[in-house]
CSV table of C-alpha atoms and ligand atoms in Angstrom, one decimal:
chain,number,residue,atom,x,y,z
A,1,MET,CA,-0.3,0.3,-0.1
A,2,SER,CA,1.2,4.0,0.3
A,3,GLU,CA,1.8,6.7,2.4
A,4,LYS,CA,-1.8,6.9,2.7
A,5,ILE,CA,-1.7,4.4,5.6
A,6,THR,CA,0.6,6.7,7.7
A,7,ALA,CA,-1.8,9.9,7.0
A,8,MET,CA,-4.5,8.1,8.3
A,9,LEU,CA,-3.1,7.7,11.7
A,10,SER,CA,-2.6,9.4,14.5
A,11,ALA,CA,0.5,11.8,15.4
A,12,GLU,CA,0.5,9.3,18.2
A,13,ASP,CA,0.4,6.4,16.2
A,14,ARG,CA,3.3,7.9,14.2
A,15,ALA,CA,5.5,8.6,16.7
A,16,TRP,CA,5.2,4.5,18.1
A,17,VAL,CA,6.0,3.4,14.7
A,18,ASP,CA,9.1,5.2,14.3
A,19,GLU,CA,10.5,4.7,18.1
A,20,THR,CA,9.1,0.5,18.0
A,21,LEU,CA,11.0,0.5,13.7
A,22,LYS,CA,14.1,2.3,16.1
A,23,LYS,CA,13.7,-0.9,19.0
A,24,ALA,CA,13.6,-3.0,16.1
A,25,HIS,CA,17.0,-1.5,14.7
A,26,ILE,CA,18.7,-1.3,17.4
A,27,LYS,CA,18.3,-5.0,18.6
A,28,LEU,CA,18.7,-6.6,14.9
A,29,SER,CA,21.9,-5.2,14.2
A,30,LYS,CA,23.4,-7.5,17.0
A,31,VAL,CA,21.3,-10.1,16.2
A,32,ARG,CA,21.8,-10.1,12.9
A,33,GLU,CA,26.2,-10.7,13.6
A,34,ARG,CA,25.0,-13.7,16.2
A,35,SER,CA,22.5,-15.7,13.6
A,36,ARG,CA,24.1,-14.3,10.0
A,37,ALA,CA,25.5,-18.0,9.6
A,38,LYS,CA,21.9,-19.7,10.6
A,39,LEU,CA,18.6,-20.5,8.9
A,40,PRO,CA,16.4,-19.9,12.3
A,41,SER,CA,12.8,-20.9,12.8
A,42,GLU,CA,12.2,-20.4,16.9
A,43,ALA,CA,14.4,-19.0,19.3
A,44,GLN,CA,15.1,-21.2,22.6
A,45,ASN,CA,16.3,-19.8,25.8
A,46,GLY,CA,16.5,-16.2,23.7
A,47,VAL,CA,19.0,-18.4,21.4
A,48,HIS,CA,17.8,-18.8,17.5
A,49,ASP,CA,18.1,-22.4,16.1
A,50,ASN,CA,19.9,-23.3,13.6
A,51,LYS,CA,17.8,-25.0,10.5
A,52,LEU,CA,21.3,-25.7,8.4
A,53,GLU,CA,22.7,-28.0,11.0
A,54,ALA,CA,19.6,-29.4,11.9
A,55,GLN,CA,19.4,-31.1,8.4
A,56,GLY,CA,18.0,-35.1,8.6
A,57,PRO,CA,19.4,-37.8,6.2
A,58,THR,CA,17.4,-35.8,3.6
A,59,GLY,CA,18.7,-32.6,3.6
A,60,MET,CA,15.3,-31.1,4.2
A,61,ALA,CA,15.7,-29.3,7.4
A,62,LYS,CA,17.4,-26.7,4.9
A,63,GLY,CA,14.2,-26.5,3.0
A,64,PHE,CA,12.6,-26.2,6.2
A,65,TRP,CA,9.3,-23.9,4.9
A,66,THR,CA,10.0,-21.0,7.6
A,67,ASN,CA,13.3,-20.4,6.2
A,68,GLY,CA,13.1,-17.4,4.3
A,69,PHE,CA,11.3,-15.3,6.8
A,70,TRP,CA,14.9,-14.2,8.5
A,71,ALA,CA,16.3,-13.3,5.4
A,72,GLY,CA,13.0,-11.1,5.0
A,73,MET,CA,13.5,-9.5,7.6
A,74,LEU,CA,16.4,-8.5,7.1
A,75,TRP,CA,15.6,-7.5,3.6
A,76,GLN,CA,13.0,-5.6,5.4
A,77,MET,CA,15.2,-4.0,7.7
A,78,TYR,CA,18.0,-3.3,4.9
A,79,ASP,CA,15.4,-1.4,3.2
A,80,GLU,CA,14.0,0.2,6.5
A,81,THR,CA,17.3,1.8,7.1
A,82,HIS,CA,19.9,1.5,4.1
A,83,ASP,CA,22.3,-0.1,6.4
A,84,ALA,CA,24.4,-2.3,4.0
A,85,ARG,CA,25.3,-4.8,6.5
A,86,TYR,CA,21.8,-6.4,6.5
A,87,GLN,CA,21.9,-6.7,2.9
A,88,GLU,CA,25.0,-8.4,2.8
A,89,ILE,CA,23.6,-11.0,5.9
A,90,ALA,CA,20.2,-11.7,3.5
A,91,LYS,CA,22.0,-12.5,0.8
A,92,PHE,CA,23.3,-16.0,2.9
A,93,THR,CA,19.9,-17.1,2.6
A,94,LEU,CA,18.7,-17.2,-1.1
A,95,PRO,CA,21.6,-19.6,-2.8
A,96,ILE,CA,21.0,-22.7,0.1
A,97,LEU,CA,17.3,-22.3,-1.1
A,98,ASP,CA,18.3,-22.2,-5.1
A,99,GLY,CA,20.3,-25.7,-3.9
A,100,MET,CA,16.6,-27.3,-2.8
A,101,LEU,CA,14.5,-25.9,-5.0
A,102,LEU,CA,14.4,-29.7,-6.9
A,103,GLU,CA,13.9,-31.3,-3.8
A,104,MET,CA,10.8,-29.1,-2.8
A,105,ASP,CA,7.4,-31.2,-2.9
A,106,THR,CA,5.6,-28.5,-1.0
A,107,HIS,CA,3.4,-25.8,-1.7
A,108,ASP,CA,5.8,-23.4,0.7
A,109,ILE,CA,7.6,-22.7,-2.1
A,110,GLY,CA,5.8,-19.2,-1.9
A,111,PHE,CA,6.6,-18.9,1.4
A,112,LEU,CA,10.5,-19.5,0.7
A,113,TRP,CA,10.6,-17.3,-2.2
A,114,LEU,CA,9.0,-14.8,-1.9
A,115,PRO,CA,10.7,-13.1,1.2
A,116,THR,CA,13.9,-14.0,-0.5
A,117,ALA,CA,14.2,-13.7,-3.7
A,118,VAL,CA,10.8,-11.7,-4.9
A,119,LEU,CA,12.0,-9.4,-2.3
A,120,GLU,CA,16.2,-9.1,-3.2
A,121,TYR,CA,14.9,-8.3,-7.0
A,122,LYS,CA,12.1,-5.6,-5.6
A,123,ILE,CA,14.5,-4.1,-3.5
A,124,THR,CA,17.6,-3.3,-5.4
A,125,GLY,CA,16.5,-5.2,-9.0
A,126,ASP,CA,19.1,-8.3,-9.5
A,127,LYS,CA,19.0,-10.2,-12.3
A,128,THR,CA,19.7,-13.4,-10.5
A,129,ALA,CA,17.4,-13.0,-7.7
A,130,LEU,CA,15.2,-12.4,-10.7
A,131,GLN,CA,15.3,-15.6,-12.4
A,132,SER,CA,15.0,-17.3,-9.0
A,133,GLY,CA,12.6,-16.1,-8.1
A,134,LEU,CA,11.1,-16.8,-11.6
A,135,SER,CA,11.8,-20.9,-11.0
A,136,ALA,CA,10.3,-21.2,-7.9
A,137,ALA,CA,7.1,-19.9,-9.4
A,138,LYS,CA,7.4,-22.4,-12.2
A,139,TRP,CA,8.1,-25.5,-9.6
A,140,LEU,CA,5.1,-23.8,-7.7
A,141,ALA,CA,3.2,-23.8,-10.5
A,142,GLY,CA,3.4,-27.7,-11.2
A,143,ARG,CA,1.7,-28.6,-8.5
A,144,PHE,CA,-1.7,-27.4,-9.1
A,145,ASN,CA,-4.4,-30.6,-10.6
A,146,PRO,CA,-6.7,-28.3,-12.5
A,147,VAL,CA,-9.4,-31.4,-11.6
A,148,PRO,CA,-10.4,-30.4,-8.3
A,149,ASN,CA,-8.3,-27.0,-8.9
A,150,ILE,CA,-6.0,-27.6,-6.2
A,151,ILE,CA,-2.5,-26.2,-6.0
A,152,ARG,CA,-1.3,-29.6,-3.8
A,153,ALA,CA,-0.3,-28.8,-0.5
A,154,TRP,CA,2.6,-31.6,1.0
A,155,GLY,CA,4.4,-34.0,-1.0
A,156,VAL,CA,6.3,-37.7,-1.3
A,157,GLY,CA,7.3,-38.2,3.0
A,158,ASP,CA,4.8,-35.8,4.2
A,159,GLU,CA,2.5,-39.3,4.8
A,160,LYS,CA,3.4,-39.5,8.8
A,161,MET,CA,3.3,-36.0,9.8
A,162,ALA,CA,0.7,-35.9,12.8
A,163,LEU,CA,-1.3,-34.0,10.5
A,164,SER,CA,-2.2,-36.9,8.3
A,165,LYS,CA,-2.4,-38.9,11.4
A,166,VAL,CA,-6.9,-39.6,10.6
A,167,ASP,CA,-9.0,-42.8,9.9
A,168,PRO,CA,-8.9,-43.3,7.4
A,169,PRO,CA,-5.8,-41.4,6.0
A,170,MET,CA,-5.7,-38.4,3.8
A,171,ARG,CA,-4.8,-39.3,0.7
A,172,LEU,CA,-2.3,-36.1,-0.2
A,173,ALA,CA,-2.1,-35.9,-3.6
A,174,GLY,CA,-5.9,-34.4,-2.7
A,175,VAL,CA,-5.3,-32.3,0.1
A,176,THR,CA,-4.8,-28.6,0.1
A,177,ILE,CA,-4.4,-25.9,3.2
A,178,ILE,CA,-5.4,-22.5,3.8
A,179,ASP,CA,-1.8,-21.9,3.7
A,180,CYS,CA,-1.5,-21.9,0.4
A,181,MET,CA,-3.2,-18.6,-0.1
A,182,MET,CA,0.0,-16.8,1.1
A,183,ASN,CA,1.6,-18.7,-1.7
A,184,LEU,CA,-0.3,-17.6,-5.1
A,185,PRO,CA,1.1,-13.6,-4.9
A,186,LEU,CA,4.2,-15.6,-6.3
A,187,LEU,CA,2.6,-16.6,-9.6
A,188,TYR,CA,0.8,-13.2,-9.4
A,189,TRP,CA,4.1,-12.0,-9.1
A,190,ALA,CA,5.7,-14.3,-12.3
A,191,SER,CA,2.7,-13.3,-14.8
A,192,GLU,CA,3.2,-9.2,-13.4
A,193,VAL,CA,7.0,-10.2,-14.8
A,194,THR,CA,7.2,-11.8,-17.8
A,195,GLY,CA,3.7,-11.5,-19.1
A,196,ASP,CA,2.7,-14.7,-19.7
A,197,PRO,CA,-0.9,-15.1,-17.9
A,198,ARG,CA,-0.6,-18.8,-17.0
A,199,TYR,CA,0.7,-17.8,-13.5
A,200,ARG,CA,-2.1,-15.9,-12.8
A,201,ASN,CA,-4.5,-18.6,-14.1
A,202,ILE,CA,-3.8,-21.0,-12.0
A,203,ALA,CA,-3.5,-18.9,-8.5
A,204,MET,CA,-7.2,-17.7,-9.6
A,205,ARG,CA,-8.7,-20.8,-10.1
A,206,HIS,CA,-7.2,-22.1,-6.4
A,207,ALA,CA,-8.0,-18.9,-5.0
A,208,ASP,CA,-12.1,-19.5,-6.7
A,209,MET,CA,-11.8,-22.9,-5.5
A,210,ALA,CA,-11.0,-21.4,-2.0
A,211,MET,CA,-13.8,-19.4,-2.0
A,212,GLN,CA,-15.8,-22.3,-2.6
A,213,TYR,CA,-14.7,-24.7,0.0
A,214,PHE,CA,-12.2,-22.9,2.9
A,215,VAL,CA,-14.5,-20.3,4.0
A,216,ARG,CA,-17.6,-20.8,6.3
A,217,GLU,CA,-21.6,-19.0,5.7
A,218,ASP,CA,-19.9,-17.2,9.2
A,219,GLY,CA,-16.7,-15.7,7.9
A,220,SER,CA,-14.5,-18.4,9.6
A,221,VAL,CA,-12.0,-20.5,7.6
A,222,ILE,CA,-11.2,-24.6,7.2
A,223,HIS,CA,-7.7,-25.5,7.7
A,224,ILE,CA,-7.7,-28.8,5.1
A,225,ASN,CA,-9.3,-29.8,2.8
A,226,GLU,CA,-9.2,-33.0,1.4
A,227,PHE,CA,-10.5,-33.6,-2.6
A,228,ASP,CA,-10.0,-36.7,-4.5
A,229,PRO,CA,-7.0,-36.0,-7.1
A,230,ASP,CA,-8.6,-38.4,-9.7
A,231,THR,CA,-12.5,-37.0,-9.8
A,232,GLY,CA,-11.8,-33.8,-8.3
A,233,ALA,CA,-14.6,-34.8,-6.0
A,234,TYR,CA,-15.1,-33.0,-2.2
A,235,VAL,CA,-13.7,-35.3,0.7
A,236,ASP,CA,-13.6,-33.5,3.8
A,237,ASN,CA,-12.6,-31.7,6.3
A,238,PHE,CA,-9.5,-31.2,9.1
A,239,GLY,CA,-8.9,-28.8,12.3
A,240,GLY,CA,-5.0,-29.8,11.2
A,241,GLN,CA,-3.4,-27.0,13.6
A,242,GLY,CA,-6.6,-25.5,15.3
A,243,TYR,CA,-8.4,-27.0,18.0
A,244,GLY,CA,-10.8,-29.6,16.1
A,245,LYS,CA,-12.9,-29.9,13.1
A,246,GLY,CA,-15.3,-27.2,13.1
A,247,SER,CA,-13.1,-24.4,14.9
A,248,ALA,CA,-11.3,-21.5,13.9
A,249,TRP,CA,-7.4,-21.8,14.1
A,250,SER,CA,-6.7,-18.1,14.3
A,251,ARG,CA,-3.6,-18.4,12.0
A,252,GLY,CA,-5.6,-19.9,9.0
A,253,GLN,CA,-8.2,-16.9,9.4
A,254,GLY,CA,-4.6,-14.5,8.6
A,255,TRP,CA,-3.8,-17.0,6.1
A,256,GLY,CA,-7.2,-16.5,4.3
A,257,LEU,CA,-7.2,-12.8,5.5
A,258,CYS,CA,-4.4,-12.1,3.7
A,259,GLY,CA,-4.1,-14.2,0.8
A,260,PHE,CA,-7.4,-13.0,-0.5
A,261,THR,CA,-6.6,-9.2,0.2
A,262,ASP,CA,-3.4,-10.3,-1.7
A,263,SER,CA,-5.2,-12.2,-4.5
A,264,TYR,CA,-7.6,-8.9,-5.4
A,265,LYS,CA,-4.5,-6.6,-5.4
A,266,ALA,CA,-3.5,-8.9,-7.2
A,267,THR,CA,-6.8,-9.3,-9.8
A,268,GLY,CA,-8.9,-6.0,-9.1
A,269,LYS,CA,-11.4,-9.6,-8.5
A,270,LYS,CA,-14.1,-8.0,-6.4
A,271,ALA,CA,-15.4,-11.6,-5.3
A,272,TYR,CA,-11.7,-12.2,-3.0
A,273,LEU,CA,-12.1,-8.2,-1.1
A,274,ASP,CA,-15.7,-9.7,-0.6
A,275,THR,CA,-14.5,-12.5,1.0
A,276,ALA,CA,-11.7,-11.0,2.8
A,277,GLU,CA,-14.5,-8.6,4.5
A,278,LYS,CA,-16.1,-11.8,4.8
A,279,ILE,CA,-13.4,-13.0,6.9
A,280,ALA,CA,-12.4,-10.0,9.0
A,281,GLY,CA,-16.2,-10.0,9.4
A,282,TYR,CA,-15.3,-13.4,11.4
A,283,VAL,CA,-12.3,-12.3,12.6
A,284,LEU,CA,-13.1,-8.6,14.4
A,285,PRO,CA,-15.8,-9.3,17.1
A,286,ASN,CA,-13.2,-12.6,17.9
A,287,ILE,CA,-10.5,-10.1,19.0
A,288,PRO,CA,-9.8,-10.4,23.0
A,289,GLU,CA,-10.4,-7.4,24.8
A,290,ASP,CA,-6.8,-7.0,25.6
A,291,GLY,CA,-5.7,-7.1,21.9
A,292,LEU,CA,-3.3,-10.7,22.4
A,293,ILE,CA,-4.0,-13.8,19.9
A,294,PRO,CA,-5.4,-16.9,20.9
A,295,SER,CA,-3.7,-20.2,18.4
A,296,ASP,CA,-7.7,-20.7,18.2
A,297,PHE,CA,-10.9,-18.4,18.0
A,298,ARG,CA,-12.5,-21.8,19.3
A,299,GLN,CA,-10.7,-23.1,21.9
A,300,PRO,CA,-11.4,-23.2,25.6
A,301,PRO,CA,-11.1,-20.7,27.8
A,302,GLU,CA,-8.2,-22.8,29.7
A,303,PRO,CA,-5.3,-23.3,28.9
A,304,TRP,CA,-4.6,-19.7,27.3
A,305,VAL,CA,-2.6,-20.7,24.0
A,306,GLN,CA,-1.1,-18.2,22.4
A,307,ASP,CA,-0.2,-17.1,19.1
A,308,ASP,CA,1.9,-13.9,18.4
A,309,ILE,CA,2.0,-15.0,14.4
A,310,ALA,CA,-1.3,-14.9,13.9
A,311,ALA,CA,-1.5,-11.6,15.3
A,312,GLY,CA,1.4,-10.3,13.3
A,313,VAL,CA,-0.4,-12.0,9.6
A,314,LEU,CA,-3.8,-10.0,10.3
A,315,ALA,CA,-2.6,-7.3,11.0
A,316,THR,CA,-0.6,-7.0,7.8
A,317,ALA,CA,-3.8,-8.5,6.1
A,318,LEU,CA,-5.8,-5.7,7.9
A,319,ILE,CA,-3.3,-2.2,7.2
A,320,ASP,CA,-4.0,-3.5,3.0
A,321,LEU,CA,-7.9,-3.6,3.4
A,322,ALA,CA,-7.7,-0.1,5.6
A,323,GLU,CA,-6.7,1.3,2.7
A,324,LEU,CA,-8.6,-0.3,0.3
A,325,VAL,CA,-11.8,-0.1,1.7
A,326,PRO,CA,-12.1,3.7,2.9
A,327,GLU,CA,-15.6,3.4,5.0
A,328,LYS,CA,-14.6,0.4,7.2
A,329,GLN,CA,-10.2,2.2,7.3
A,330,ASP,CA,-10.8,3.5,11.0
A,331,LEU,CA,-12.0,-0.1,12.2
A,332,TYR,CA,-9.7,-2.1,10.2
A,333,LEU,CA,-6.9,0.0,11.1
A,334,GLY,CA,-7.8,0.2,14.9
A,335,VAL,CA,-7.7,-3.2,15.2
A,336,ALA,CA,-4.6,-3.7,13.4
A,337,LEU,CA,-2.9,-1.0,15.7
A,338,LYS,CA,-4.3,-2.9,18.9
A,339,MET,CA,-2.8,-6.5,18.2
A,340,LEU,CA,0.5,-4.9,17.5
A,341,HIS,CA,1.0,-2.2,20.8
A,342,ALA,CA,-0.9,-5.4,22.3
A,343,ILE,CA,2.3,-7.3,21.5
A,344,ASP,CA,5.2,-4.3,21.8
A,345,ASP,CA,2.9,-4.1,25.4
A,346,LYS,CA,2.7,-7.4,26.4
A,347,SER,CA,4.8,-9.8,24.6
A,348,ALA,CA,7.7,-8.8,23.1
A,349,ASP,CA,11.7,-8.9,23.7
A,350,TRP,CA,13.5,-6.0,22.9
A,351,ASP,CA,16.7,-6.5,24.2
A,352,PRO,CA,19.9,-6.4,22.2
A,353,LYS,CA,21.5,-9.4,23.9
A,354,THR,CA,19.0,-11.9,23.1
A,355,ASP,CA,17.8,-13.3,19.4
A,356,PRO,CA,13.5,-13.1,19.4
A,357,ILE,CA,11.6,-9.8,19.0
A,358,THR,CA,7.8,-12.2,20.0
A,359,LEU,CA,7.8,-14.6,22.0
A,360,HIS,CA,4.1,-16.1,22.8
A,361,GLY,CA,3.8,-17.9,19.1
A,362,THR,CA,2.2,-21.5,18.8
A,363,ALA,CA,2.9,-24.2,16.3
A,364,GLY,CA,-0.6,-25.1,16.6
A,365,TYR,CA,-2.8,-25.9,19.3
A,366,HIS,CA,-2.2,-29.9,19.7
A,367,LEU,CA,1.4,-29.6,18.0
A,368,PRO,CA,4.2,-29.3,20.5
A,369,GLY,CA,5.8,-25.4,20.5
A,370,ARG,CA,3.7,-23.6,22.5
A,371,ASN,CA,4.2,-20.0,23.6
A,372,ILE,CA,7.3,-19.4,22.2
A,373,ASN,CA,9.4,-17.7,19.2
A,374,PHE,CA,8.5,-18.2,15.9
A,375,ILE,CA,11.0,-16.2,13.1
A,376,TYR,CA,7.7,-15.5,10.8
A,377,ALA,CA,6.0,-13.7,14.1
A,378,ASP,CA,8.9,-11.6,14.3
A,379,TYR,CA,8.8,-10.7,10.0
A,380,TYR,CA,5.4,-10.3,10.2
A,381,TYR,CA,5.6,-7.8,12.9
A,382,ILE,CA,8.1,-5.6,10.8
A,383,GLU,CA,6.3,-6.2,8.0
A,384,ALA,CA,3.3,-4.9,9.4
A,385,LEU,CA,5.0,-1.8,11.1
A,386,ARG,CA,6.6,-0.5,7.8
A,387,LYS,CA,3.2,-0.7,6.2
A,388,LEU,CA,1.9,1.7,8.8
A,389,LYS,CA,4.8,3.5,8.0
A,390,GLY,CA,3.8,3.7,4.1
A,391,CYS,CA,6.6,1.4,3.2
A,392,ASP,CA,4.7,-1.6,1.4
A,393,THR,CA,7.0,-4.3,-0.7
A,394,HIS,CA,4.1,-5.7,-2.0
A,395,LEU,CA,5.0,-9.0,-1.0
A,396,TRP,CA,1.8,-9.7,1.0
B,1,LIG,N1,2.1,-23.0,7.3
B,1,LIG,C1,2.1,-23.4,8.6
B,1,LIG,C2,1.9,-22.8,9.6
B,1,LIG,O1,1.4,-21.6,9.6
B,1,LIG,O2,2.1,-23.4,10.8
């Protein structure tokens, strides 16, 4: 979006955004040196882990789906500060990912190459990064199944995942998840830079399918849908990383809200904007009074399970919606600010001696890893703040 957003903020909020980004710079100038040769995915005891060292027999930890976010945050900070050291360290990740591309059997290609290759190309115009992003888009497009109109989520080897342990087991060839809406911008971008509509056509067929099958009547969003990959017949839906079947995994609401907003921005198709607003219509009344976001909007009151990742994703989407829907700008912007302030006040660590910024992300309601730092929570927090400053890198 643009400077228009900044004009919508109060002087007090503008000052808060500036001050928070300055705190991020003070902290990240130290963190970047400690983590300069890492692929961090989460922090334990204040220290980034390293997926590069954690690689298993297949080496796939190097291709772990969140491995683009550390570089993405560094690119955001380079764009913010023009401090060349951010750029130097950000460049560490992409060659590692490029070396893994042909082994990637996942839709997460967008999550990996958007904050690395595409962001580098957008910020610097680097032609190698452009080619890397386009190769990734081609690989992602190859996951499209034109019978159920889905981009297949997971790959061979994922059968053992806890999420697929349902009875009868899911046929992964027919499984797609709401998260995939966030991978579509790689395809929209590829059509934009090449002039070839194939990528956009695939993305729109997936987004049209998602409007029909993922968004419930009340505006809440399903995590996992399964189709028959041969006939396209609908099979079933699953609670996935949420509390259970029929629940509303907060991060999934964020992926849907952000994904449909992006699809509208890329195509101008009004139905996508209407769908994003329908999801917002479910989410907004469910935001807790204190602005901290639960892992699932339908989780039991106890224990409190928080997800700062969802907060950042919802905020980044609502900031865009505020600009796209002027009559609701105060509402959307107000909720985005409330969530971002809540993290700064109650869930952030700005100490330069520790690595994480946000402290209470949750992998999934029933998965190990509750109320801890995840790198993508920090990425979306920084991205949302930069959008409020009018510095949108137009990734999501
Ligand atoms: N895309 C998986 C997650 O949001 O955890």
